[in-house]
mmCIF file of C-alpha atoms in Angstrom:
data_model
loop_
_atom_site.group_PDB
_atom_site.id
_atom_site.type_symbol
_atom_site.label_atom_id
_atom_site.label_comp_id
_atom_site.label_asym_id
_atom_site.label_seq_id
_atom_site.Cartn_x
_atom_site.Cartn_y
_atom_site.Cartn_z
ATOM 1 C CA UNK A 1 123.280 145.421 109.936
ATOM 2 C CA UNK A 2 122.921 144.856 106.179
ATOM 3 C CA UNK A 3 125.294 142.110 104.791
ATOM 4 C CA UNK A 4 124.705 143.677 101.354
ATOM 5 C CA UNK A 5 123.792 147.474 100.364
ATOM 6 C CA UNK A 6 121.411 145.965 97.308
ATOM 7 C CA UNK A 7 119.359 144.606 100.584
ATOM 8 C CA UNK A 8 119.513 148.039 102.218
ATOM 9 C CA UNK A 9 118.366 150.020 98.421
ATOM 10 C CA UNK A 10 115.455 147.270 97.881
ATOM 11 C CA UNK A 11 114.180 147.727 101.396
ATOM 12 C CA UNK A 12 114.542 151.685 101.114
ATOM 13 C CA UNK A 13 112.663 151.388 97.850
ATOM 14 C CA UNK A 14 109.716 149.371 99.275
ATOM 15 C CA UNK A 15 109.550 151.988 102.375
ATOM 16 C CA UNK A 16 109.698 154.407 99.961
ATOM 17 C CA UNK A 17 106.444 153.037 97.882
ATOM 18 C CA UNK A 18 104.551 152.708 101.411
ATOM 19 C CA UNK A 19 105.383 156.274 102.350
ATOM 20 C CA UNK A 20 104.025 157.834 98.570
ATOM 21 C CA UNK A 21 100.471 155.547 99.407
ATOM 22 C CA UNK A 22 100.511 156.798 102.819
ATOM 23 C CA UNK A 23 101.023 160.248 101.378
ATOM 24 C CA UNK A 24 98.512 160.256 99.029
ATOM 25 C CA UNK A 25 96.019 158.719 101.199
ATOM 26 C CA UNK A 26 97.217 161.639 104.484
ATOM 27 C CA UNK A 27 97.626 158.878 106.347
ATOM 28 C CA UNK A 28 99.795 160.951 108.942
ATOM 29 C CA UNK A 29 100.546 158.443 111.712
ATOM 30 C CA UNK A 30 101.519 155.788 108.913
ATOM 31 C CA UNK A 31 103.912 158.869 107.197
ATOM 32 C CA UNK A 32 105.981 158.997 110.558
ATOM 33 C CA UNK A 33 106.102 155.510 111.221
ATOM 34 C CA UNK A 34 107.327 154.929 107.369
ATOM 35 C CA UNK A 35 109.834 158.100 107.787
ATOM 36 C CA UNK A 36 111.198 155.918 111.270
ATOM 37 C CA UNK A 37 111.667 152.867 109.485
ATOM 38 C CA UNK A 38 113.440 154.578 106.643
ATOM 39 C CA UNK A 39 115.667 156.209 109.479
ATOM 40 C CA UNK A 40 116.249 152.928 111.184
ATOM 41 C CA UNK A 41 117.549 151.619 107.794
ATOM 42 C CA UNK A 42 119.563 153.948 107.279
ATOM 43 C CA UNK A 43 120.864 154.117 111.199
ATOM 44 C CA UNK A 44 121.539 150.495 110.379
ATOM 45 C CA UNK A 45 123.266 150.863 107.566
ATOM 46 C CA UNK A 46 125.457 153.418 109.029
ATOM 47 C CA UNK A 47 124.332 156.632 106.827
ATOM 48 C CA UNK A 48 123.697 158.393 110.273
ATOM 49 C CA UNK A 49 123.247 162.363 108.003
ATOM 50 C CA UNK A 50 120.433 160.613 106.266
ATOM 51 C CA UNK A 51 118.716 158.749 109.121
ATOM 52 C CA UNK A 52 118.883 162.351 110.865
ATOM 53 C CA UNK A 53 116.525 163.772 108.172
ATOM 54 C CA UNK A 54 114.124 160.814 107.703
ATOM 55 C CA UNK A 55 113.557 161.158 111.707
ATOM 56 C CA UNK A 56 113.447 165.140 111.359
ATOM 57 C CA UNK A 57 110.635 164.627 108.361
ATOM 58 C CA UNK A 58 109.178 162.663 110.985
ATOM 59 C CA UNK A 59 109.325 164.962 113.585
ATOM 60 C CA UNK A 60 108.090 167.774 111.603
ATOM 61 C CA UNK A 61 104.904 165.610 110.349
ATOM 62 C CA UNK A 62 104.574 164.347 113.796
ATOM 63 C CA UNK A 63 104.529 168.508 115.408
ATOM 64 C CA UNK A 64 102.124 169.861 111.987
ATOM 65 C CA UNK A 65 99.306 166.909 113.538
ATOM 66 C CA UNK A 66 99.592 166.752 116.920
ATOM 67 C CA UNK A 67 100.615 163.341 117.252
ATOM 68 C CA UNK A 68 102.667 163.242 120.286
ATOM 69 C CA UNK A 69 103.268 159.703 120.602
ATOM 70 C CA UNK A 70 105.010 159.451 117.183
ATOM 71 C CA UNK A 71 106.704 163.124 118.385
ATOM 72 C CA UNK A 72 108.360 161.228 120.976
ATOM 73 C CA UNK A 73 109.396 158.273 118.818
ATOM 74 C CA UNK A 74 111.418 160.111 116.767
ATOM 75 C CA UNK A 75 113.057 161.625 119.426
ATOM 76 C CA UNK A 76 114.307 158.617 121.062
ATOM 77 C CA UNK A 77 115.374 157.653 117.683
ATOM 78 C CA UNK A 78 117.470 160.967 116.595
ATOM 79 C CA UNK A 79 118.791 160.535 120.376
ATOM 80 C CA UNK A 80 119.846 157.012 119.698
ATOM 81 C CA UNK A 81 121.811 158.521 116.598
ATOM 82 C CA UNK A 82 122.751 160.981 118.268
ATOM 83 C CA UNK A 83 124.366 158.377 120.830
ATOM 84 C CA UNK A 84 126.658 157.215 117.970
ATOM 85 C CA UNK A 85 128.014 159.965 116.808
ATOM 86 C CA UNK A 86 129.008 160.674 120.240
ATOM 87 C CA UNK A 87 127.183 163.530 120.730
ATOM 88 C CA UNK A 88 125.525 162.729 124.071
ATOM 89 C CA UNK A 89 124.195 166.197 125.107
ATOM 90 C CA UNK A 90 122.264 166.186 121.549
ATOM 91 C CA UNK A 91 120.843 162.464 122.756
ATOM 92 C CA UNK A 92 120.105 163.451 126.394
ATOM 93 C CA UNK A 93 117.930 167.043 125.172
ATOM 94 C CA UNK A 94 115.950 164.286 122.566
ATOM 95 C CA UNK A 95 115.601 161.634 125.579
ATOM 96 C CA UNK A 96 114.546 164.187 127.807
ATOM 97 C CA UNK A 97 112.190 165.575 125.844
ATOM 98 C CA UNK A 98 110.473 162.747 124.809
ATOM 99 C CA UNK A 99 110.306 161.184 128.189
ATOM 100 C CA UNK A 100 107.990 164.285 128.841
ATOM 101 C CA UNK A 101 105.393 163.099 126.126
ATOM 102 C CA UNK A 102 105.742 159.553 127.242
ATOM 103 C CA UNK A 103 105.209 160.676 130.585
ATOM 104 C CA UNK A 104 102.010 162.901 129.570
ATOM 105 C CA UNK A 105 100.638 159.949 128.019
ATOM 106 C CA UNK A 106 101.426 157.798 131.394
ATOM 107 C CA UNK A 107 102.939 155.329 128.484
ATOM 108 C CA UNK A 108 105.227 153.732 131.195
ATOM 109 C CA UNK A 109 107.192 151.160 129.099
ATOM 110 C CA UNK A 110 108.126 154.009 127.243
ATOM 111 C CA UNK A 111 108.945 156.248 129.761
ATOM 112 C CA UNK A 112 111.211 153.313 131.355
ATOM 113 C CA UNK A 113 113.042 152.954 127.914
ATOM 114 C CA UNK A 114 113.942 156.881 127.900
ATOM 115 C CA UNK A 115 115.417 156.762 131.475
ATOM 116 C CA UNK A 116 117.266 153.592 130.630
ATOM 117 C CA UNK A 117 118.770 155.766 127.950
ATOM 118 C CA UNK A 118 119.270 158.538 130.050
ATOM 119 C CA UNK A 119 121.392 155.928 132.554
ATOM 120 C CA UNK A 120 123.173 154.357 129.647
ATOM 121 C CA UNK A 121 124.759 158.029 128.672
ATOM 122 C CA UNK A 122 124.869 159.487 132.208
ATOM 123 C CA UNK A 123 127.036 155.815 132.733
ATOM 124 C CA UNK A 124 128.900 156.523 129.673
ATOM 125 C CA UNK A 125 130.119 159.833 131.016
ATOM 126 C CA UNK A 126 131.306 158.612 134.307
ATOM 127 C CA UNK A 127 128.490 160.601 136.069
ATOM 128 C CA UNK A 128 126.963 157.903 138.565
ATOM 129 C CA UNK A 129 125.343 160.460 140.474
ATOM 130 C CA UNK A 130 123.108 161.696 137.998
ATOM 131 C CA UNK A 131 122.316 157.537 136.915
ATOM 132 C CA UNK A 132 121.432 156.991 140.512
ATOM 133 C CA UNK A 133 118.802 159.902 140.642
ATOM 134 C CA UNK A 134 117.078 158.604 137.667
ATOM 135 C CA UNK A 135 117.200 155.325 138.224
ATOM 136 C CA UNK A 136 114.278 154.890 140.922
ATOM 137 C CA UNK A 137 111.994 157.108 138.919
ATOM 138 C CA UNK A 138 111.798 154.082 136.377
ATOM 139 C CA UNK A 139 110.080 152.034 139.303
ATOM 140 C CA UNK A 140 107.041 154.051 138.269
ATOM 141 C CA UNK A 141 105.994 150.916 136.121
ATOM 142 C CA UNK A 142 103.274 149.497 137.420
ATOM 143 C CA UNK A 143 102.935 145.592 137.834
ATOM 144 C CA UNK A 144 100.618 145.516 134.519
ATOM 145 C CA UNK A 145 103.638 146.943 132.626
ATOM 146 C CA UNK A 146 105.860 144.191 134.557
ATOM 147 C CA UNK A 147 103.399 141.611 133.355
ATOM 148 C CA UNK A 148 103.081 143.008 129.870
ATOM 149 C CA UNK A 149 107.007 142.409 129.661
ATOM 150 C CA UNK A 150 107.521 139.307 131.478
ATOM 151 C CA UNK A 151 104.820 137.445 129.277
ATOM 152 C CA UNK A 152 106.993 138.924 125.767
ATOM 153 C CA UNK A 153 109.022 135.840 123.888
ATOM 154 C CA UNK A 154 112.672 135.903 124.355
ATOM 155 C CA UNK A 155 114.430 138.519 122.179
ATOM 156 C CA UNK A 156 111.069 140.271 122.270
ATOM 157 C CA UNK A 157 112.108 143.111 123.913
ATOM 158 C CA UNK A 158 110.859 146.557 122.369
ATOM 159 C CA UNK A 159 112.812 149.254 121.025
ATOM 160 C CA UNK A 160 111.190 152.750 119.911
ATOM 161 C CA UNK A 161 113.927 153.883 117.642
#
C-alpha cells in the first residue's frame, strides 16, 4: 500500500492525465486499462466505494465496445474488492462471469487465475466440496501456458485486478 496519501493523489493525478489523452484520442482499450489502474490505486489505498466505480466506468466502456477481454478484467477486479469487503457471493457472480469470457477466448492463464479465486472463497467459506470440483478444471492449461509461467522472474507472477 501507499506509505503516504500525497503518493496515492500524484499517481491518481497522472492516471488521470493518461485517461483525458486516451479520451480524446477514443482510445477505448487504453480508457479501461487507465479506469483499472485508477481502481487498483484506489483498492490499494483502501477507498474500496471509489475503486468500485473506476472498475464499473470500466466495465461500462468495456460492454459499449465489445471488448471482452478488458470486460473480464474488471470483473476479476470488482470481485477481488468485492473479496474485501467480505461480500463473497458479489466476488464469486464477478469471478464466474468472467471466467466465461476468459474461457471464450481459450485465455487459459486467465481462466486458471479465476478458478484459483473461485477456490480461495469456496476455501474461505468452509465449502471443500465445491473447491474440489473446481479444482481439476484448472488442469486445462496446457504445457505452453506451464512454460509461459515457469520461464516468468521470481515475483513475476500476474495478477488481472
Amino acid at each position: 500500500a501507499y506509505q503516504d496519501m500525497k503518493d496515492v493523489e500524484l499517481a491518481r493525478q497522472y492516471l488521470d492525465e493518461a485517461y483525458a489523452i486516451f479520451l480524446r484520442n477514443e482510445a477505448y482499450r487504453e480508457q479501461i486499462e487507465s479506469l483499472n489502474y485508477l481502481a487498483i490505486l484506489m483498492r490499494e489505498s483502501g477507498q474500496y466505494d471509489k475503486s468500485i466505480g473506476y472498475y464499473l466506468q470500466a466495465l461500462k466502456i468495456s460492454e459499449q465496445t465489445q471488448s471482452s477481454r478488458e470486460k473480464a478484467n474488471s470483473q476479476v477486479g470488482l470481485g477481488n474488492i468485492y473479496v474485501l469487503l467480505n461480500d463473497q457471493r458479489k466476488a464469486e457472480t464477478y469471478y464466474l462471469q468472467a471466467l466465461e469470457i476468459f474461457k471464450a477466448l481459450d485465455l487459459k492463464e486467465e481462466i486458471a487465475v479465476c478458478y484459483k479465486s473461485l477456490s480461495a472463497i469456496k476455501n474461505k467459506e468452509g465449502d471443500l466440496k465445491a473447491e474440489d470440483e473446481r479444482l481439476p478444471v484448472s488442469h486445462e492449461l496446457d504445457v505452453t501456458s506451464r512454460r509461459r509461467c515457469a520461464s516468468r522472474p521470481a515475483g513475476g507472477s500476474r495478477t488481472f485486478s
